[in-house]
Amino acid sequence: RSGRAWNSSKLSDLDGCLNFGPLVDCKKLHGRILKMGLDKEQVLCDKLIDVYVALGDLDATLKVFGDMLDRNVASWNNMISVFLAKKLTSEVFGLHTRMMVEDVSPNDRTFTCVLRACTGKNVAFDYVEEILRRLTEDDVVCWTAMIAEYTQNDLFSESLKLFREMLNRAIQSDNIGLSSACAGIQTLDQGRKIHAQSFVSGLSNDLSIGNALVNLHSISGRIDEAYLAFETIDSKDIISWNGLISGFKQSGFCEEALQVFAQMTRAGVEPNLFTVGSAVSAAANIANRKQGKQMHSLIIKTGYDSETEISNVLITLYAKSGSIDDARREFSDMPEKTEVSWNALITGYSQHGCGLEALNLFEKMKQLGVMPNHVTFVGVLSACSHVGLVNEGLNCFESMTKEHGLVPKPEHCACVVDLLCWAGSLSRALEFIEKMTIEPDAMIWRTLISAWTVQKNLEIGEFAANHLLELEPKDSATYVLSNLYAVTGKWDRRDQTRKLMKDRGVKKEPSCHGSKFWTQIFRREGTKFTLSLSRSLQRPK
């Protein structure tokens, strides 16, 4: 029989092995091929590789490939596909390199396999982008994979750049590409463009894109747009709800965050740790003890009461809502405490004027080997200031650098200034400011000015107000300076100050620090989500 006939016969036999035969049959047939001298036939070798790959024998596959005299692009692609399927990415890149060394021109299938192997933190992005652009036919899967890879490596600008290039090439984006391009992008202009593209692509209702847009608008502080993006999602999951709850909380709308949380639980969506943490944090921010108790009951019911992060927020919640005993009890019941736990109770003691308790807890914290940080010292120094423990506060401040190697920040210096001022030592406070190793900021001078309102020291009050105005010319501290001159009978200087205020456009701040009338009513009928929000909100700074 002719070689061509034997070739065709063995191909048919190999096809039988591929469909029905066990590995032993394939190896017997391979042996006969070797005896007949047909092992150099490229078509037979390619088919042998297919069969061994299908039967899972990598060693035999490699031997057939290595013994081939004439390997064309299909042969190389077969082996690259094998390594890709086995997730042996280094071998994929190695074969691609050897292929080019042997002067075999890769085709689109080669490039696609290499691109799909590009995962993990050690991706050579320049190399991969070059391969991507050499594709003769634009493959949406490859482009999307590369965009997602950039996003997973926190290279958000590069992700967006590649997404734009993809659109310029008229490649129809899919949901993964859009959501990857959305991830981490924090500018509204970019977000809106991607949002518009989702409508063009018919993917505006896609869950992953909707969630990405809710997070985008929430991060940007555009809570109304975050809500509208949330409403476009037909089948909301826990990520959708978490994004909106977190967005309301971060924008200062804590009551609304709790309303959305309540709607979520009524909708039968099970909260996770992030949801509970956001809701408890929102309750802590509005310092509502009743809501705090309700949240605590829910936490116990959902089994998150053993989570350290949740207990930390509960301590803050109880302390802010006036129940330091509940805060202390929650702290005592914690099986594990972090420095955040200690800081939360120390800060709570400070807020309640329990200076000695804060100091005692601080000492116990150190005895147990928990290292204090900058937040710890703000709490301790504030506690000393509230109850007039001057020496203790000064010793604590000095220990930051000497014992703990912490460089004091402006907030620590402001605590010391406050401590000295309210102890009646304005001159010592001013001396402390002049000896500070860091430049006094506006917070320092405001602290000194607030003490003047009680002690009426014209020289120091004027000195502090002038320094504050140098830093922030439009600060309403000029009103304090104007009042200072009025109290001391210096009417000419008061009039000069009023004129200066008028020239600079300084306006007295209202008692609420800015407000925004946020009124939106969103309704869905039947079983769909219903939320009515219509109220005037005070947005905190």
Coordinates of C-alpha atoms in Angstrom, one line a residue:
R1 CA 0.0 0.0 0.0
S2 CA 1.2 3.5 -0.7
G3 CA 2.4 5.9 2.0
R4 CA -0.5 8.2 1.3
A5 CA -2.9 5.2 1.8
W6 CA -1.2 4.2 5.0
N7 CA -1.3 7.8 6.1
S8 CA -5.0 8.0 5.5
S9 CA -5.6 4.7 7.3
K10 CA -3.7 5.7 10.4
L11 CA -5.5 9.0 10.5
S12 CA -8.8 7.1 10.5
D13 CA -7.5 4.8 13.3
L14 CA -6.3 7.8 15.3
D15 CA -9.7 9.4 15.0
G16 CA -11.2 6.2 16.4
C17 CA -8.8 6.5 19.4
L18 CA -9.8 10.1 19.8
N19 CA -13.5 9.2 20.0
F20 CA -13.5 5.8 21.6
G21 CA -10.1 4.4 22.4
P22 CA -8.3 4.2 25.7
L23 CA -4.7 5.4 26.0
V24 CA -3.3 1.9 25.6
D25 CA -4.8 1.6 22.1
C26 CA -3.4 4.9 21.1
K27 CA 0.1 3.9 22.2
K28 CA -0.2 0.6 20.3
L29 CA -1.2 2.5 17.2
H30 CA 1.7 5.0 17.8
G31 CA 4.1 2.1 18.0
R32 CA 2.9 0.8 14.6
I33 CA 3.3 4.3 13.1
L34 CA 6.9 4.3 14.4
K35 CA 7.7 0.9 12.9
M36 CA 6.3 1.9 9.6
G37 CA 8.4 5.1 9.5
L38 CA 5.4 7.4 9.4
D39 CA 6.4 9.3 12.6
K40 CA 7.8 12.2 10.5
E41 CA 4.5 12.7 8.7
Q42 CA 3.3 16.1 10.0
V43 CA -0.4 15.4 9.6
L44 CA -0.1 12.2 11.6
C45 CA 2.0 13.9 14.3
D46 CA -0.5 16.7 14.6
K47 CA -3.3 14.1 15.0
L48 CA -1.2 12.2 17.6
I49 CA -0.8 15.3 19.6
D50 CA -4.6 15.9 19.5
V51 CA -5.2 12.3 20.7
Y52 CA -2.7 12.4 23.5
V53 CA -4.0 15.8 24.6
A54 CA -7.6 14.5 24.7
L55 CA -6.4 11.4 26.7
G56 CA -4.5 13.6 29.1
D57 CA -1.0 12.3 28.5
L58 CA 1.2 15.4 28.5
D59 CA 4.5 13.5 28.4
A60 CA 3.6 11.6 25.3
T61 CA 2.3 14.8 23.7
L62 CA 5.7 16.6 24.4
K63 CA 7.6 13.6 23.0
V64 CA 5.6 13.6 19.7
F65 CA 6.1 17.4 19.4
G66 CA 9.8 17.2 20.2
D67 CA 10.4 14.5 17.6
M68 CA 8.7 16.4 14.8
L69 CA 11.1 17.5 12.1
D70 CA 8.8 20.0 10.5
R71 CA 6.6 22.0 12.9
N72 CA 4.2 24.4 11.3
V73 CA 2.1 27.1 13.0
A74 CA -0.7 24.6 13.7
S75 CA 1.7 22.3 15.5
W76 CA 3.0 25.1 17.7
N77 CA -0.5 26.3 18.4
N78 CA -1.6 22.8 19.5
M79 CA 1.2 22.7 22.0
I80 CA 0.6 26.2 23.2
S81 CA -3.1 25.4 23.7
V82 CA -2.1 22.3 25.7
F83 CA 0.0 24.4 28.1
L84 CA -2.7 27.0 28.3
A85 CA -5.3 24.4 29.2
K86 CA -2.9 23.1 32.0
K87 CA -2.4 26.7 33.1
L88 CA 1.3 26.4 32.6
T89 CA 1.7 30.1 31.6
S90 CA 5.5 30.2 31.7
E91 CA 5.6 27.3 29.2
V92 CA 3.2 29.2 27.0
F93 CA 5.5 32.2 26.8
G94 CA 8.5 29.9 26.4
L95 CA 6.9 28.1 23.4
H96 CA 5.9 31.4 21.9
T97 CA 9.5 32.6 22.1
R98 CA 10.9 29.4 20.6
M99 CA 8.4 29.6 17.8
M100 CA 9.7 33.0 16.8
V101 CA 13.3 31.9 17.1
E102 CA 12.6 29.0 14.7
D103 CA 11.1 31.6 12.3
V104 CA 7.5 30.3 12.4
S105 CA 5.1 33.2 12.0
P106 CA 2.4 33.2 14.7
N107 CA -1.2 33.7 13.7
D108 CA -4.3 35.0 15.5
R109 CA -4.8 31.7 17.3
T110 CA -1.2 32.0 18.7
F111 CA -1.7 35.5 19.8
T112 CA -5.1 34.7 21.4
C113 CA -3.6 31.8 23.4
V114 CA -0.7 33.9 24.6
L115 CA -3.0 36.8 25.6
R116 CA -5.2 34.4 27.6
A117 CA -2.1 33.2 29.5
C118 CA -1.4 36.7 30.7
T119 CA -2.7 36.6 34.3
G120 CA -1.2 37.5 37.7
K121 CA 0.9 40.3 39.1
N122 CA 3.9 39.6 36.8
V123 CA 2.3 40.4 33.5
A124 CA 4.6 42.2 31.0
F125 CA 2.0 44.6 29.9
D126 CA 4.0 46.3 27.1
Y127 CA 4.7 42.9 25.6
V128 CA 1.1 41.9 25.8
E129 CA -0.2 45.1 24.3
E130 CA 2.1 44.6 21.4
I131 CA 0.7 41.2 20.8
L132 CA -2.9 42.5 21.2
R133 CA -2.3 45.1 18.5
R134 CA -0.8 42.5 16.1
L135 CA -4.1 40.6 15.9
T136 CA -5.4 40.8 12.3
E137 CA -8.9 40.2 13.6
D138 CA -9.9 42.1 16.7
D139 CA -11.0 39.6 19.4
V140 CA -13.3 41.1 22.0
V141 CA -12.3 38.3 24.5
C142 CA -8.6 39.2 24.3
W143 CA -9.2 42.9 24.6
T144 CA -11.6 42.4 27.5
A145 CA -9.2 40.0 29.2
M146 CA -6.4 42.7 29.0
I147 CA -8.7 45.4 30.3
A148 CA -9.7 43.2 33.2
E149 CA -6.0 42.3 33.9
Y150 CA -5.1 46.0 34.2
T151 CA -8.0 46.5 36.6
Q152 CA -7.0 43.5 38.7
N153 CA -3.5 45.0 39.0
D154 CA -4.9 48.4 40.1
L155 CA -3.8 50.0 36.8
F156 CA -7.1 51.9 36.3
S157 CA -5.8 54.6 34.0
E158 CA -4.3 52.0 31.6
S159 CA -7.5 50.0 31.8
L160 CA -9.5 53.0 30.7
K161 CA -7.0 53.9 28.0
L162 CA -7.2 50.4 26.5
F163 CA -11.0 50.5 26.7
R164 CA -11.0 53.7 24.7
E165 CA -8.7 52.2 22.1
M166 CA -11.0 49.2 21.9
L167 CA -13.9 51.5 21.1
N168 CA -11.9 53.4 18.5
R169 CA -11.3 50.1 16.7
A170 CA -15.1 49.6 16.6
I171 CA -14.8 46.4 18.7
Q172 CA -18.2 45.8 20.4
S173 CA -17.6 45.8 24.1
D174 CA -19.1 43.2 26.4
N175 CA -20.2 43.5 30.0
I176 CA -16.8 42.4 31.4
G177 CA -15.0 45.1 29.5
L178 CA -17.4 47.8 30.5
S179 CA -17.4 46.8 34.2
S180 CA -13.6 46.5 34.3
A181 CA -13.2 49.9 32.7
C182 CA -15.6 51.3 35.4
A183 CA -13.7 49.8 38.3
G184 CA -11.6 52.2 40.2
I185 CA -12.3 55.2 37.9
Q186 CA -13.3 58.0 40.2
T187 CA -13.9 60.9 37.7
L188 CA -17.5 61.5 36.9
D189 CA -16.7 62.5 33.3
Q190 CA -15.1 59.2 32.6
G191 CA -17.9 57.3 34.4
R192 CA -20.6 59.0 32.4
K193 CA -18.9 58.2 29.1
I194 CA -18.7 54.5 30.1
H195 CA -22.3 54.7 31.3
A196 CA -23.3 56.0 27.9
Q197 CA -21.4 53.3 26.2
S198 CA -23.3 50.7 28.2
F199 CA -26.5 52.0 26.7
V200 CA -25.0 51.9 23.2
S201 CA -23.9 48.3 23.7
G202 CA -27.3 47.3 25.1
L203 CA -25.7 46.4 28.5
S204 CA -27.2 49.2 30.6
N205 CA -29.1 46.6 32.7
D206 CA -26.1 44.4 33.3
L207 CA -25.6 43.7 37.0
S208 CA -21.8 44.1 37.1
I209 CA -22.0 47.4 35.2
G210 CA -24.8 48.7 37.3
N211 CA -22.9 47.9 40.5
A212 CA -19.8 49.5 39.2
L213 CA -21.7 52.7 38.4
V214 CA -23.4 52.8 41.8
N215 CA -19.9 52.6 43.4
L216 CA -18.5 55.2 41.0
H217 CA -21.2 57.8 41.8
S218 CA -21.1 57.0 45.5
I219 CA -17.3 57.5 45.6
S220 CA -17.7 60.8 43.7
G221 CA -20.3 62.0 46.2
R222 CA -23.1 62.1 43.6
I223 CA -25.6 60.1 45.7
D224 CA -28.6 61.1 43.6
E225 CA -26.9 59.7 40.5
A226 CA -25.8 56.6 42.5
Y227 CA -29.5 56.1 43.4
L228 CA -30.6 56.4 39.7
A229 CA -27.9 53.9 38.7
F230 CA -29.1 51.6 41.4
E231 CA -32.7 51.9 40.2
T232 CA -31.7 50.7 36.7
I233 CA -30.6 47.4 38.1
D234 CA -33.5 44.9 37.7
S235 CA -32.1 42.1 39.8
K236 CA -30.2 43.7 42.6
D237 CA -27.7 41.7 44.6
I238 CA -25.9 42.3 47.9
I239 CA -23.2 44.3 46.1
S240 CA -25.8 46.7 44.7
W241 CA -27.3 47.3 48.1
N242 CA -23.9 47.7 49.8
G243 CA -22.9 50.3 47.2
L244 CA -25.9 52.5 47.9
I245 CA -25.8 52.1 51.7
S246 CA -22.1 53.0 51.7
G247 CA -22.7 55.9 49.4
F248 CA -25.4 57.4 51.6
K249 CA -23.2 57.0 54.6
Q250 CA -20.1 58.5 53.0
S251 CA -22.1 61.5 51.8
G252 CA -23.4 62.2 55.3
F253 CA -26.9 60.9 54.8
C254 CA -26.8 58.4 57.6
E255 CA -30.5 58.2 58.2
E256 CA -31.1 57.5 54.6
A257 CA -28.4 54.8 54.7
L258 CA -30.3 53.1 57.5
Q259 CA -33.6 53.4 55.5
V260 CA -32.0 51.7 52.6
F261 CA -30.7 49.0 54.9
A262 CA -34.2 48.5 56.3
Q263 CA -35.6 48.2 52.7
M264 CA -32.9 45.6 51.9
T265 CA -33.8 43.4 54.9
R266 CA -37.5 43.7 54.0
A267 CA -36.7 42.6 50.5
G268 CA -35.3 39.4 51.9
V269 CA -31.6 40.1 51.0
E270 CA -29.3 38.7 53.5
P271 CA -26.7 41.3 54.8
N272 CA -23.1 40.4 54.8
L273 CA -20.3 41.7 57.0
F274 CA -19.7 44.8 54.9
T275 CA -23.5 45.7 55.0
V276 CA -23.7 45.4 58.7
G277 CA -20.5 47.4 59.2
S278 CA -21.8 50.2 57.0
A279 CA -25.2 50.3 58.8
V280 CA -23.7 50.3 62.3
S281 CA -21.3 53.0 61.2
A282 CA -24.2 55.1 59.9
A283 CA -26.1 54.6 63.2
A284 CA -22.9 55.7 65.1
N285 CA -22.7 58.8 63.1
I286 CA -26.2 60.0 64.0
A287 CA -25.6 58.9 67.7
N288 CA -29.1 57.4 68.0
R289 CA -29.0 55.0 71.0
K290 CA -32.4 53.4 70.1
Q291 CA -31.3 52.6 66.6
G292 CA -28.0 51.4 68.0
K293 CA -29.7 48.9 70.2
Q294 CA -31.8 47.7 67.2
M295 CA -28.7 47.3 65.1
H296 CA -27.0 45.4 67.9
S297 CA -29.9 42.9 68.1
L298 CA -29.7 42.4 64.4
I299 CA -26.0 41.8 64.6
I300 CA -26.5 39.1 67.2
K301 CA -29.2 37.5 65.1
T302 CA -27.0 37.5 61.9
G303 CA -24.1 36.0 63.9
Y304 CA -21.7 39.0 63.3
D305 CA -21.4 39.8 67.0
S306 CA -18.1 38.0 67.2
E307 CA -16.5 40.1 64.5
T308 CA -14.0 42.5 65.9
E309 CA -14.6 45.2 63.3
I310 CA -18.3 45.2 64.2
S311 CA -17.6 45.4 67.9
N312 CA -15.3 48.3 67.3
V313 CA -18.0 50.3 65.6
L314 CA -20.5 49.3 68.3
I315 CA -18.2 50.8 71.0
T316 CA -18.1 54.1 69.0
L317 CA -21.9 54.0 68.5
Y318 CA -22.7 53.6 72.2
A319 CA -20.1 56.2 73.2
K320 CA -21.5 58.8 70.8
S321 CA -25.1 58.1 71.8
G322 CA -24.3 58.8 75.5
S323 CA -24.1 55.2 76.8
I324 CA -20.5 54.8 77.9
D325 CA -21.4 51.9 80.1
D326 CA -22.7 49.9 77.1
A327 CA -19.5 50.9 75.2
R328 CA -17.4 49.6 78.1
R329 CA -19.5 46.4 78.3
E330 CA -19.1 45.7 74.6
F331 CA -15.3 46.3 74.9
S332 CA -15.1 43.8 77.9
D333 CA -17.1 41.1 76.0
M334 CA -14.8 41.2 73.0
P335 CA -12.8 37.9 72.6
E336 CA -10.1 39.7 70.6
K337 CA -9.2 43.3 70.7
T338 CA -7.1 45.3 68.3
E339 CA -5.6 48.8 68.7
V340 CA -8.8 50.1 67.1
S341 CA -10.8 48.6 69.9
W342 CA -8.7 50.3 72.6
N343 CA -8.8 53.6 70.7
A344 CA -12.6 53.5 70.4
L345 CA -13.1 53.2 74.1
I346 CA -10.3 55.7 75.0
T347 CA -12.0 58.2 72.6
G348 CA -15.4 57.4 74.2
Y349 CA -14.0 58.1 77.6
S350 CA -12.6 61.4 76.3
Q351 CA -16.0 62.4 74.8
H352 CA -17.7 61.7 78.2
G353 CA -15.1 63.6 80.2
C354 CA -13.7 60.5 81.8
G355 CA -10.0 61.6 81.8
L356 CA -8.7 59.3 84.5
E357 CA -10.5 56.3 83.0
A358 CA -8.9 57.1 79.6
L359 CA -5.5 57.3 81.1
N360 CA -5.9 54.1 83.0
L361 CA -7.1 52.3 79.9
F362 CA -4.1 53.8 78.0
E363 CA -1.7 52.4 80.6
K364 CA -3.4 48.9 80.5
M365 CA -3.2 48.9 76.8
K366 CA 0.6 49.4 76.9
Q367 CA 1.0 46.8 79.7
L368 CA -0.7 44.2 77.5
G369 CA 1.8 45.0 74.6
V370 CA -0.7 46.8 72.4
M371 CA 1.2 49.6 70.6
P372 CA -0.6 53.0 70.7
N373 CA -0.8 54.9 67.5
H374 CA -1.5 58.5 66.5
V375 CA -5.3 58.0 67.1
T376 CA -4.6 56.7 70.6
F377 CA -2.8 59.9 71.5
V378 CA -5.5 62.2 70.2
G379 CA -8.0 60.4 72.4
V380 CA -5.7 60.5 75.5
L381 CA -4.7 64.1 75.0
S382 CA -8.3 65.2 74.5
A383 CA -9.3 63.3 77.6
C384 CA -6.6 65.2 79.6
S385 CA -7.8 68.5 78.2
H386 CA -11.5 67.9 79.1
V387 CA -10.7 67.4 82.8
G388 CA -7.7 69.7 83.1
L389 CA -5.0 67.0 83.6
V390 CA -2.2 69.4 82.4
N391 CA 0.9 67.5 83.7
E392 CA -0.5 64.1 82.6
G393 CA -1.3 65.5 79.2
L394 CA 2.1 67.1 78.7
N395 CA 3.9 63.9 79.8
C396 CA 1.7 61.9 77.4
F397 CA 2.6 64.3 74.6
E398 CA 6.4 64.0 75.3
S399 CA 6.1 60.2 75.4
M400 CA 4.9 60.1 71.8
T401 CA 8.4 60.7 70.5
K402 CA 10.6 59.5 73.4
E403 CA 8.9 56.2 74.1
H404 CA 6.9 55.3 71.0
G405 CA 8.8 57.0 68.1
L406 CA 5.7 58.8 66.9
V407 CA 6.0 62.3 65.3
P408 CA 3.3 64.5 66.6
K409 CA 0.8 65.8 64.0
P410 CA -1.1 69.1 64.1
E411 CA -4.1 67.5 65.8
H412 CA -1.9 66.4 68.7
C413 CA -0.4 69.9 69.0
A414 CA -3.9 71.4 68.9
C415 CA -4.9 69.1 71.9
V416 CA -1.9 70.4 73.9
V417 CA -2.8 74.1 73.0
D418 CA -6.4 73.4 74.1
L419 CA -5.1 71.7 77.3
L420 CA -3.0 74.8 78.2
C421 CA -5.6 77.3 77.2
W422 CA -8.4 75.9 79.2
A423 CA -6.1 75.6 82.2
G424 CA -5.7 79.4 82.0
S425 CA -2.2 79.4 80.5
L426 CA -2.6 81.2 77.3
S427 CA 1.0 82.4 77.4
R428 CA 2.2 78.9 77.8
A429 CA 0.0 77.8 74.9
L430 CA 1.5 80.6 72.7
E431 CA 5.0 79.6 73.8
F432 CA 4.3 76.0 72.9
I433 CA 3.1 77.0 69.5
E434 CA 6.3 79.1 68.9
K435 CA 8.5 76.0 69.8
M436 CA 6.5 73.5 67.7
T437 CA 8.7 71.6 65.2
I438 CA 5.9 71.7 62.6
E439 CA 4.2 74.7 61.1
P440 CA 1.1 75.7 63.0
D441 CA -2.0 75.2 60.8
A442 CA -5.5 76.8 60.9
M443 CA -6.7 74.2 63.5
I444 CA -4.0 75.4 66.0
W445 CA -4.9 79.1 65.7
R446 CA -8.7 78.3 65.9
T447 CA -8.0 76.5 69.2
L448 CA -6.2 79.5 70.6
I449 CA -9.0 81.9 69.4
S450 CA -11.7 79.7 71.0
A451 CA -9.9 80.1 74.3
W452 CA -9.7 83.8 73.9
T453 CA -13.5 84.0 73.8
V454 CA -13.4 83.0 77.5
Q455 CA -10.3 84.8 78.8
K456 CA -10.5 88.0 76.6
N457 CA -6.7 88.4 76.1
L458 CA -6.7 91.0 73.4
E459 CA -3.0 90.6 72.4
I460 CA -3.1 86.9 72.0
G461 CA -6.5 86.8 70.4
E462 CA -5.4 89.4 67.8
F463 CA -2.2 87.5 67.2
A464 CA -4.0 84.2 66.6
A465 CA -6.7 85.7 64.4
N466 CA -4.2 87.5 62.2
H467 CA -2.2 84.2 61.7
L468 CA -5.4 82.4 60.9
L469 CA -6.4 85.0 58.3
E470 CA -3.0 84.7 56.7
L471 CA -3.7 81.0 56.2
E472 CA -7.4 81.3 55.3
P473 CA -8.3 84.9 54.3
K474 CA -12.0 84.1 54.0
D475 CA -12.3 82.3 57.3
S476 CA -15.1 83.7 59.5
A477 CA -12.5 84.2 62.3
T478 CA -12.6 87.9 61.3
Y479 CA -15.9 88.0 63.0
V480 CA -14.2 86.9 66.2
L481 CA -11.5 89.6 65.7
S482 CA -14.2 92.2 65.0
N483 CA -16.0 91.2 68.3
L484 CA -12.7 91.3 70.1
Y485 CA -12.2 94.9 69.2
A486 CA -15.8 95.8 70.1
V487 CA -15.5 94.2 73.5
T488 CA -12.4 96.1 74.3
G489 CA -13.8 99.4 72.9
K490 CA -11.5 99.7 69.9
W491 CA -14.3 100.8 67.5
D492 CA -12.0 102.2 64.8
R493 CA -10.2 98.9 64.5
R494 CA -13.5 97.0 64.6
D495 CA -14.7 99.2 61.6
Q496 CA -11.5 98.5 59.7
T497 CA -11.9 94.8 60.3
R498 CA -15.6 94.9 59.1
K499 CA -14.4 96.7 55.9
L500 CA -11.7 94.1 55.4
M501 CA -14.3 91.4 55.7
K502 CA -16.5 93.1 53.1
D503 CA -13.7 93.5 50.7
R504 CA -12.7 89.8 51.0
G505 CA -16.3 88.6 50.7
V506 CA -16.2 86.9 54.1
K507 CA -19.6 85.7 55.3
K508 CA -20.4 84.5 58.8
E509 CA -21.1 80.7 58.8
P510 CA -24.6 79.7 59.8
S511 CA -24.9 77.4 62.8
C512 CA -25.4 74.4 60.6
H513 CA -22.2 73.9 58.5
G514 CA -23.7 74.2 55.1
S515 CA -26.9 72.6 53.9
K516 CA -28.2 71.0 50.8
F517 CA -31.8 70.6 49.9
W518 CA -31.9 67.1 48.5
T519 CA -35.3 66.1 47.5
Q520 CA -35.9 63.0 45.4
I521 CA -38.9 60.7 45.3
F522 CA -38.4 57.4 43.7
R523 CA -41.2 54.8 43.5
R524 CA -41.6 51.4 42.0
E525 CA -45.0 49.7 42.0
G526 CA -45.9 46.1 43.1
T527 CA -43.2 43.9 44.4
K528 CA -40.4 46.0 43.1
F529 CA -38.3 48.2 45.3
T530 CA -40.0 51.2 46.9
L531 CA -38.2 54.0 48.5
S532 CA -39.6 57.5 49.3
L533 CA -37.1 60.1 50.3
S534 CA -38.3 63.7 50.6
R535 CA -36.7 65.9 53.2
S536 CA -34.3 68.8 53.7
L537 CA -31.0 67.4 54.7
Q538 CA -28.1 69.0 56.5
R539 CA -24.9 67.9 54.8
P540 CA -22.0 67.8 57.3
K541 CA -18.6 69.0 56.2

